[in-house]
Coordinates of C-alpha atoms in Angstrom, one line a residue:
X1 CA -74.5 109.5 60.5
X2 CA -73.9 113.1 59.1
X3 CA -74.3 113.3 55.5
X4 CA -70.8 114.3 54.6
X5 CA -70.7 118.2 52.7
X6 CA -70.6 118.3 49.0
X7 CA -67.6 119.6 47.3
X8 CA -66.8 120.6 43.3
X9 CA -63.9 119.9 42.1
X10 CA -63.2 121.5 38.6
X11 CA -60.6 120.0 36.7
X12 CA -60.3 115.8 36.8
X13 CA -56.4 115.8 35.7
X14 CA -53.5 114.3 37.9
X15 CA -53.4 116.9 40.9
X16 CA -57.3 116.8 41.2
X17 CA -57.2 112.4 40.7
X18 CA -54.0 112.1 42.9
X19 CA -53.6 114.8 45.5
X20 CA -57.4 116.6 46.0
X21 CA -59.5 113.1 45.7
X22 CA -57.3 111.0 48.2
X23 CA -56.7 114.0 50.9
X24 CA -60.9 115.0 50.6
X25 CA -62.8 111.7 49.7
X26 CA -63.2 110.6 53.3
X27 CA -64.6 113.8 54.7
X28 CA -66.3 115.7 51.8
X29 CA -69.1 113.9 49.0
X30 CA -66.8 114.9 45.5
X31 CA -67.8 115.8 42.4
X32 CA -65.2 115.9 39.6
X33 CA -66.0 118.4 37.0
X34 CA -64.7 118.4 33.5
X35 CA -64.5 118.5 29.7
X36 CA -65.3 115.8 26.4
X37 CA -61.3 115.2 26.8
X38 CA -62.5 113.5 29.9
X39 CA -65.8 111.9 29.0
X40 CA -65.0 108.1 29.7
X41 CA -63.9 109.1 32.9
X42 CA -66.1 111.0 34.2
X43 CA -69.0 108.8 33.0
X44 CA -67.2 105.9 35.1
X45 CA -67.2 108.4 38.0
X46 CA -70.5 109.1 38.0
X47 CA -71.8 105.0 37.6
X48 CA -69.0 103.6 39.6
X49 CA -68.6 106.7 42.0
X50 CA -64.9 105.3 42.7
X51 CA -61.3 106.1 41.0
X52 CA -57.8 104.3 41.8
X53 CA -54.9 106.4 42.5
X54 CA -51.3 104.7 43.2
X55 CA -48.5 106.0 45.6
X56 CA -45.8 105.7 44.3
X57 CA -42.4 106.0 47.1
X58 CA -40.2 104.3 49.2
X59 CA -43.4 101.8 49.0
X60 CA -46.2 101.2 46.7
X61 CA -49.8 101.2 46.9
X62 CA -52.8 101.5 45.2
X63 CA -55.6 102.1 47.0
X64 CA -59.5 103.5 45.7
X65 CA -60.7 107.0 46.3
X66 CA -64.8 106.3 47.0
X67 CA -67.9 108.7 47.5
X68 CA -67.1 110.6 44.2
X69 CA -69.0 111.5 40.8
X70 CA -68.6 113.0 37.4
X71 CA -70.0 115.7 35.5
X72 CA -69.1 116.8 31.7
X73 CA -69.5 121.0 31.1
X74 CA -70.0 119.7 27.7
X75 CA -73.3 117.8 28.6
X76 CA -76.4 120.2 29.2
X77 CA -78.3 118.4 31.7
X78 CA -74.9 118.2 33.1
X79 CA -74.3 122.2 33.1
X80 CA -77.1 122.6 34.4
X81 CA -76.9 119.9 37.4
X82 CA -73.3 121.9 38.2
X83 CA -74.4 125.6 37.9
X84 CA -77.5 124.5 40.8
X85 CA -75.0 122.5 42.5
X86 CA -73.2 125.8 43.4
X87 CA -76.2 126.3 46.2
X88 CA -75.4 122.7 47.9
X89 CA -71.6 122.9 47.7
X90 CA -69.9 124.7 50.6
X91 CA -66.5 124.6 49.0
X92 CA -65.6 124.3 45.1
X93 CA -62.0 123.8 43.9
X94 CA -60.3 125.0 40.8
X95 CA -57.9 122.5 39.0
X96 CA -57.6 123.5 35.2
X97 CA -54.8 125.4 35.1
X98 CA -53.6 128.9 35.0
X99 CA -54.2 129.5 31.5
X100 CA -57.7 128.2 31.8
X101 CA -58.6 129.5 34.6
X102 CA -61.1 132.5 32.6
X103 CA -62.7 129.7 31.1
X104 CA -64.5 129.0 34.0
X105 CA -65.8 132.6 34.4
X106 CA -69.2 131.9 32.8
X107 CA -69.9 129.6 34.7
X108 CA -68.8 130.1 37.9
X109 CA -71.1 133.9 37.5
X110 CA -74.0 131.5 36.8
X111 CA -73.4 129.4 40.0
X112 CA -72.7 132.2 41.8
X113 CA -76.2 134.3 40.9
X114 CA -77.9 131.1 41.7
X115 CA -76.3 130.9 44.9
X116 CA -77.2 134.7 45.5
X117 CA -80.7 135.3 44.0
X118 CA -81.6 131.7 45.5
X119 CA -82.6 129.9 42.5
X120 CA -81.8 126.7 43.5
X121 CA -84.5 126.0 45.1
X122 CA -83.7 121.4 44.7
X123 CA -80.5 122.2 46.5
X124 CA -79.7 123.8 50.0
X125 CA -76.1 124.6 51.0
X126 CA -75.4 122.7 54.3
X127 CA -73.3 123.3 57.0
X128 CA -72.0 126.5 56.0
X129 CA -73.8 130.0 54.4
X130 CA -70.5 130.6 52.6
X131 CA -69.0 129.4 49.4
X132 CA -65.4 128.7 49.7
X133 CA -63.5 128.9 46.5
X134 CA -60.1 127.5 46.6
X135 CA -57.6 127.8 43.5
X136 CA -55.0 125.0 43.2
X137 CA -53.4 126.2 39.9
X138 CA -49.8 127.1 39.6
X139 CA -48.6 130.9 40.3
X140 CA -49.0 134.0 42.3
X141 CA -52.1 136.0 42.7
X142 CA -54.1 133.3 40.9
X143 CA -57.3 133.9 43.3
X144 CA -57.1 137.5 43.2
X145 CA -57.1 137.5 39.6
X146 CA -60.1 135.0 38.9
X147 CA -61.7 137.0 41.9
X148 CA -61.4 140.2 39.5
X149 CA -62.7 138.7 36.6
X150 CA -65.7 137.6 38.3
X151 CA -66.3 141.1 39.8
X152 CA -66.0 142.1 36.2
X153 CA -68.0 139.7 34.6
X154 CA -70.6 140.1 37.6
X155 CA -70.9 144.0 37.0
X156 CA -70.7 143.5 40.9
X157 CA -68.8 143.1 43.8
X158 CA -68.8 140.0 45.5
X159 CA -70.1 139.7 48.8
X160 CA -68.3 137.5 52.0
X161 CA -70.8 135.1 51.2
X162 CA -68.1 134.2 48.1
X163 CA -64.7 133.9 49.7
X164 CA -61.3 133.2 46.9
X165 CA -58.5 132.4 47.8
X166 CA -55.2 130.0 46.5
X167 CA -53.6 126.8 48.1
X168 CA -50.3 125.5 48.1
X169 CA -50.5 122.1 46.4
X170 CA -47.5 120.3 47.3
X171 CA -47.8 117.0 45.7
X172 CA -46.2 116.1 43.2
X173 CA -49.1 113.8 40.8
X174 CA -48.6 112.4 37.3
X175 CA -50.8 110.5 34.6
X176 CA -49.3 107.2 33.4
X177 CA -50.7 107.2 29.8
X178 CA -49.7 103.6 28.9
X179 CA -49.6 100.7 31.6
X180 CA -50.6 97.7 29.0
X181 CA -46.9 96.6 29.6
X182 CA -46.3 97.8 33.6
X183 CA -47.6 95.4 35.9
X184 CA -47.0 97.4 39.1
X185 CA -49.1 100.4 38.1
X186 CA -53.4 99.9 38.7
X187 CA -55.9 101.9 35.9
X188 CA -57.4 104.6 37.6
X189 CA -61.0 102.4 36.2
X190 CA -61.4 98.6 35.3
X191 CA -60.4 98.6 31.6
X192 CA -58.4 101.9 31.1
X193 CA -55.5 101.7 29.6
X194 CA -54.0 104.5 32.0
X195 CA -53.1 105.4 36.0
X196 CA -52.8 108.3 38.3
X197 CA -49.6 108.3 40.2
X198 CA -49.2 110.6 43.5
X199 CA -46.3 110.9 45.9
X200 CA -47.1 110.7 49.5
X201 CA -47.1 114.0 50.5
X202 CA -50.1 115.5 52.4
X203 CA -51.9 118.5 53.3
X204 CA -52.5 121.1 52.1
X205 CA -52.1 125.2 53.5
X206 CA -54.8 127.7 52.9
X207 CA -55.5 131.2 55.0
X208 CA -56.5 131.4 58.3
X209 CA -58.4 134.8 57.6
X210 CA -60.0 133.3 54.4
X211 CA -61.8 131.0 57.1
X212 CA -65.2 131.6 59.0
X213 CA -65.8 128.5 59.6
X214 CA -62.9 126.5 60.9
X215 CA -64.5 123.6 62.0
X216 CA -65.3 122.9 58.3
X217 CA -61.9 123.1 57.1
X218 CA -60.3 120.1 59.8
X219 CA -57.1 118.2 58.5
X220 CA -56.1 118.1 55.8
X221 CA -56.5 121.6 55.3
X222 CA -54.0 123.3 57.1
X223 CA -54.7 127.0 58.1
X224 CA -51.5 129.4 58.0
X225 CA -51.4 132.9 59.4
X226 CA -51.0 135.4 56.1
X227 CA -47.6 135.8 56.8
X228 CA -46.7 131.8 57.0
X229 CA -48.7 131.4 54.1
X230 CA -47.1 133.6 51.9
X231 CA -44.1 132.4 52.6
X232 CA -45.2 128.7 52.0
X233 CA -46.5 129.8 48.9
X234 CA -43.3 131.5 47.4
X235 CA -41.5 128.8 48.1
X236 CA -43.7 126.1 46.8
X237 CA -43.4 128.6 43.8
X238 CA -39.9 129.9 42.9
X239 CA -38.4 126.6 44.7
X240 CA -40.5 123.9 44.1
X241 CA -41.8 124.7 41.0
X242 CA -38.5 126.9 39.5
X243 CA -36.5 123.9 40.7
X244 CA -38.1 121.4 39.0
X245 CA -38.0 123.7 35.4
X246 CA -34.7 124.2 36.4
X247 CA -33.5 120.0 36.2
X248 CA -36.3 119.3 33.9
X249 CA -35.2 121.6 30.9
X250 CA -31.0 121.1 31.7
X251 CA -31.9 117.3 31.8
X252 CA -34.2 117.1 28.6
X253 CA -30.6 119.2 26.3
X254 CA -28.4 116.7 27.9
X255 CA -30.9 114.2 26.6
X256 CA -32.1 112.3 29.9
X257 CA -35.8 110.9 29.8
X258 CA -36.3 110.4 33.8
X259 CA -35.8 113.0 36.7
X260 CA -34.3 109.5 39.0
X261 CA -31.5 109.7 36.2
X262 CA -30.6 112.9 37.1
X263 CA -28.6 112.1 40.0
X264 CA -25.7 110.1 38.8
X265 CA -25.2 113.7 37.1
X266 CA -23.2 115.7 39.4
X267 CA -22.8 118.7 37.8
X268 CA -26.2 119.1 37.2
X269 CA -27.3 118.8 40.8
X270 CA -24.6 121.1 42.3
X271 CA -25.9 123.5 39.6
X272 CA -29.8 122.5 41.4
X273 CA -28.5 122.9 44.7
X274 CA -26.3 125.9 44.0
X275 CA -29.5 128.1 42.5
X276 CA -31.9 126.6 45.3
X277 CA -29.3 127.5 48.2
X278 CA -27.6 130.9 47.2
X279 CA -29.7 132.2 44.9
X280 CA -33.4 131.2 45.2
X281 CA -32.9 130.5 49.5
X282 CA -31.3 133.3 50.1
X283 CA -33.9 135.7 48.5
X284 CA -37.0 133.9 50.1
X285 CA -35.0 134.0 54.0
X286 CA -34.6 137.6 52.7
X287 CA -37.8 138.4 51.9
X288 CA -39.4 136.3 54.5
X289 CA -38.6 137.1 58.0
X290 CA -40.6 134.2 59.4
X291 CA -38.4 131.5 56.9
X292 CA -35.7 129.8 59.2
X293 CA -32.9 129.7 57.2
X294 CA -32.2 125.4 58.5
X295 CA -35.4 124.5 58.3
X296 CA -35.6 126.1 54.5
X297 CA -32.5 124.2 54.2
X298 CA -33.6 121.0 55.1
X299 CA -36.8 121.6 53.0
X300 CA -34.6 121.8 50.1
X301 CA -32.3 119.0 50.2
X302 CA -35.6 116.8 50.9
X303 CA -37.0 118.4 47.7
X304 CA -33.9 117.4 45.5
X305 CA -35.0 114.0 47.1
X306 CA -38.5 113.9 46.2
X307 CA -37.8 115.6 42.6
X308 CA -35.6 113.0 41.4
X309 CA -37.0 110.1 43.1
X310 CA -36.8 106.5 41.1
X311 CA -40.2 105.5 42.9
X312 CA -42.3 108.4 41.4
X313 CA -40.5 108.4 38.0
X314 CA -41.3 111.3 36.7
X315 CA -40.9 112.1 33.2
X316 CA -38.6 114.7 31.7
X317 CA -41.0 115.4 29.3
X318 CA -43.8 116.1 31.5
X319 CA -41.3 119.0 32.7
X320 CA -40.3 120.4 29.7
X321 CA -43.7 120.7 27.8
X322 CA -45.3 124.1 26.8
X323 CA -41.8 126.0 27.2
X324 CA -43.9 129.4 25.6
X325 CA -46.2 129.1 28.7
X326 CA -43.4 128.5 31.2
X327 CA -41.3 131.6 29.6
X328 CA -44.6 134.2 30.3
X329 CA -43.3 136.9 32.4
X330 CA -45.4 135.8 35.6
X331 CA -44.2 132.1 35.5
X332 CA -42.1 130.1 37.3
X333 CA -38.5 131.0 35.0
X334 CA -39.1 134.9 34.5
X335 CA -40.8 135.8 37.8
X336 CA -38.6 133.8 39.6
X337 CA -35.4 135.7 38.5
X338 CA -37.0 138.3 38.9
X339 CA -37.5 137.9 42.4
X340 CA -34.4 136.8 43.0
X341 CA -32.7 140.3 41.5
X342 CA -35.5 142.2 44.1
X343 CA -33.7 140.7 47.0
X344 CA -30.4 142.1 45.8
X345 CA -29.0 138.8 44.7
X346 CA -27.9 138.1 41.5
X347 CA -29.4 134.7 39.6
X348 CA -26.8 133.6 37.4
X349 CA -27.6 130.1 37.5
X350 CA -31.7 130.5 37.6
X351 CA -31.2 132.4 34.3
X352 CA -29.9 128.9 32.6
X353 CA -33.1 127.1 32.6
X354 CA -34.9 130.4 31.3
X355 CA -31.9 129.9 28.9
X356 CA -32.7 126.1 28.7
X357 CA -36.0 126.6 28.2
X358 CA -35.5 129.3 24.9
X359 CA -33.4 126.4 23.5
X360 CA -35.4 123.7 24.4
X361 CA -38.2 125.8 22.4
X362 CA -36.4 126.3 19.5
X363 CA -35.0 122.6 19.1
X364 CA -38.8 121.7 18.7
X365 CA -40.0 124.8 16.5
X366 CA -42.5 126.0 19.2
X367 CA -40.3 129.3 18.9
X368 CA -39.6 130.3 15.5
X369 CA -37.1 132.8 15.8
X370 CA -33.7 131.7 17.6
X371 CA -32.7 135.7 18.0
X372 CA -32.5 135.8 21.8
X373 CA -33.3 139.7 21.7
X374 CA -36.3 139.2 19.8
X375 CA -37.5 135.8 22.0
X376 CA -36.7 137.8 25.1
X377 CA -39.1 140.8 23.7
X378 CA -41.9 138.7 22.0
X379 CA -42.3 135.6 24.5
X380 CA -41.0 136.9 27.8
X381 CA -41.8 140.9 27.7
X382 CA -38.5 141.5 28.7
X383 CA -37.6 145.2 27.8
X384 CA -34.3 146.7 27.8
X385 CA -35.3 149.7 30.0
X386 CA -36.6 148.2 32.4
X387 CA -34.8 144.5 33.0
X388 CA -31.5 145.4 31.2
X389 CA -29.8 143.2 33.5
X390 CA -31.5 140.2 33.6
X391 CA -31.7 140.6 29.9
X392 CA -28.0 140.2 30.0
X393 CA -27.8 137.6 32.3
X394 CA -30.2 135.1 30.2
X395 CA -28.4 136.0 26.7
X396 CA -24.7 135.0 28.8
X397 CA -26.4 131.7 30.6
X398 CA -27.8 131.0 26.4
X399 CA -24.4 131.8 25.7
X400 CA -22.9 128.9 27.8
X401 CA -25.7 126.5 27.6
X402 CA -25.1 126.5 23.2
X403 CA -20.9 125.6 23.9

């Protein structure tokens, strides 16, 4: 038998646990890669070299991801072990999110000399003379970006020996941080106190012209023309991801705790299905010639489905936390309306979770000042000569959201 390709997998949080693990394990030898934070995991990884992951839909199962280890950045020997283990591993993931994403820079420059002065001589790259970097963080551009600060930090450019490019992660995975009292959910190890819970929803898209190699990246990777993937990346962005800001921040101010609560509200999701149609819909079809407008609508009605679904349980809180980072002006909230108002369509109802999500900060203190002007300024770099408009819109959607 073949001895299956190695793959690093920086980041051991839910989407790497639920979504990379269970898609990958079968084909590709894993390595999870992370910080102190995770430590006990990590060590389990590497002694038991096996997790447990639970899907969580119209069934439930819990089944164990196998042919996996664990290394800490925090442990030398580790470091090390992971910088030569850039020379062996054909494909490396990024799971830390965005805002970490520079983080990695050091170290990835390391692995990548190693890789390109040949310094590694214990560990020989098989299969494939090209390193595959795949970012699965939220957002748009996030591969070009890291790309750039690598060429920075490099003092180089890279070569097509080093190929970057982003994913759509579709899944929708969350930690269960207490299951002492919840005899449905498995610990992702014997004796922890905690579980990784995944929808099922598989595959994952990535670029056809990233790829030289296609027979290395079989199912689940799914290879997209640039124009398909685009697309499939906007929407996962502005309606996946703006959708579920969108019910998560209007749900947490009208004081609900689960997303599967948030269909007995009715108002609520016609407001959810109003911005996801007219305003968010409409600009994507408009944008995107190669969207069909039914099958973007039957996307989103089975997205309303999955986003409020009583199997997966979400948390409200899980949506709502870090509202400064979700209010940047290239996340989900700002961006989005953004885009929206590039299409020529006006996003009065987007604008109330950016509105949602100002007052959802300032309930908690995370933003000081409750002057819209100066929030919209400071935290969103809204100015008035340039996004007079949506400026407006937000301070009459904080208007109605404070009645």
């Amino acid at each position: 038998m073949d001895k299956k390709p190695e793959a690093l997998i920086f980041g051991a949080g839910a989407l790497a646990l639920g979504f990379l693990g269970p898609e990958l394990y079968k084909d590709w030898a894993l390595t999870f890669i992370d910080i102190d934070a995770k430590k006990e995991l990590l060590s389990r990884l590497k002694d038991n070299g096996k997790y447990t992951v639970n899907i969580a839909g119209p069934f439930q199962k819990a089944f164990e991801v196998t042919n996996v280890r664990g290394l800490n950045l925090n442990n030398p020997p580790e470091l090390k072990e992971i910088i030569q283990r850039f020379s062996s591993s054909p494909l490396i993931f990024t799971s830390v999110g965005a805002a970490n994403l520079n983080s990695l820079v050091p170290i990835f420059c390391e692995g990548i000399r190693n890789v390109t002065e040949g310094f590694s001589l214990p560990f020989r790259k098989a299969k494939s003379d090209t390193t595959y970097i795949l970012c699965c963080e939220n957002g748009r551009d996030i591969a070009m970006k890291f790309h750039t600060s690598l060429e920075i930090s490099l003092n180089r450019r890279l070569t097509l020996e080093c190929r970057i490019g982003d994913t759509v992660m579709g899944r929708m995975c969350r930690v269960e941080p207490d299951i002492e009292s919840n005899k449905y959910l498995e610990p992702v190890y014997e004796g922890a106190n905690w579980a990784v819970v995944a929808e099922p929803f598989f595959g994952f898209p990535i670029k056809r012209s990233l790829i030289k190699e296609e027979k290395l990246f079989k199912s689940p990777f799914q290879l997209k023309e640039d124009s398909v993937f685009e697309a499939l990346e906007d929407i996962k962005f502005f309606a996946h991801n703006g959708c579920h800001a969108f019910l998560g921040y209007l749900g947490f101010l009208k004081g609900y705790r689960y997303f599967g609560e948030l269909k007995k509200d009715k108002n609520l999701m016609g407001l959810a299905y109003e911005t996801l149609f007219n305003e968010v819909g409409k600009a994507l079809i408009t944008k995107h010639e190669i969207i069909d407008r039914s099958d973007y609508e039957n996307y989103a009605i089975d997205l309303l489905r999955r986003l409020t679904c009583p199997y997966f349980n979400d948390s409200i809180d899980r949506a709502v936390r870090r509202p400064l980072e979700k209010l940047g002006p290239d996340e989900r909230l700002i961006s989005g309306a953004r885009f929206i108002l590039s299409q020529g369509i006006c996003p009065k109802i987007y604008t109330l979770s950016i509105a949602a999500a100002i007052k959802a900060g300032v309930n908690n203190k995370e933003i000081s000042s409750d002057n819209i002007d100066e929030i919209l300024l400071t935290y969103c770099k809204l100015t008035p000569d340039k996004d007079a408009s949506l400026i407006e819109l937000i301070k009459d959607s904080y208007e109605r959201i404070k009645m």
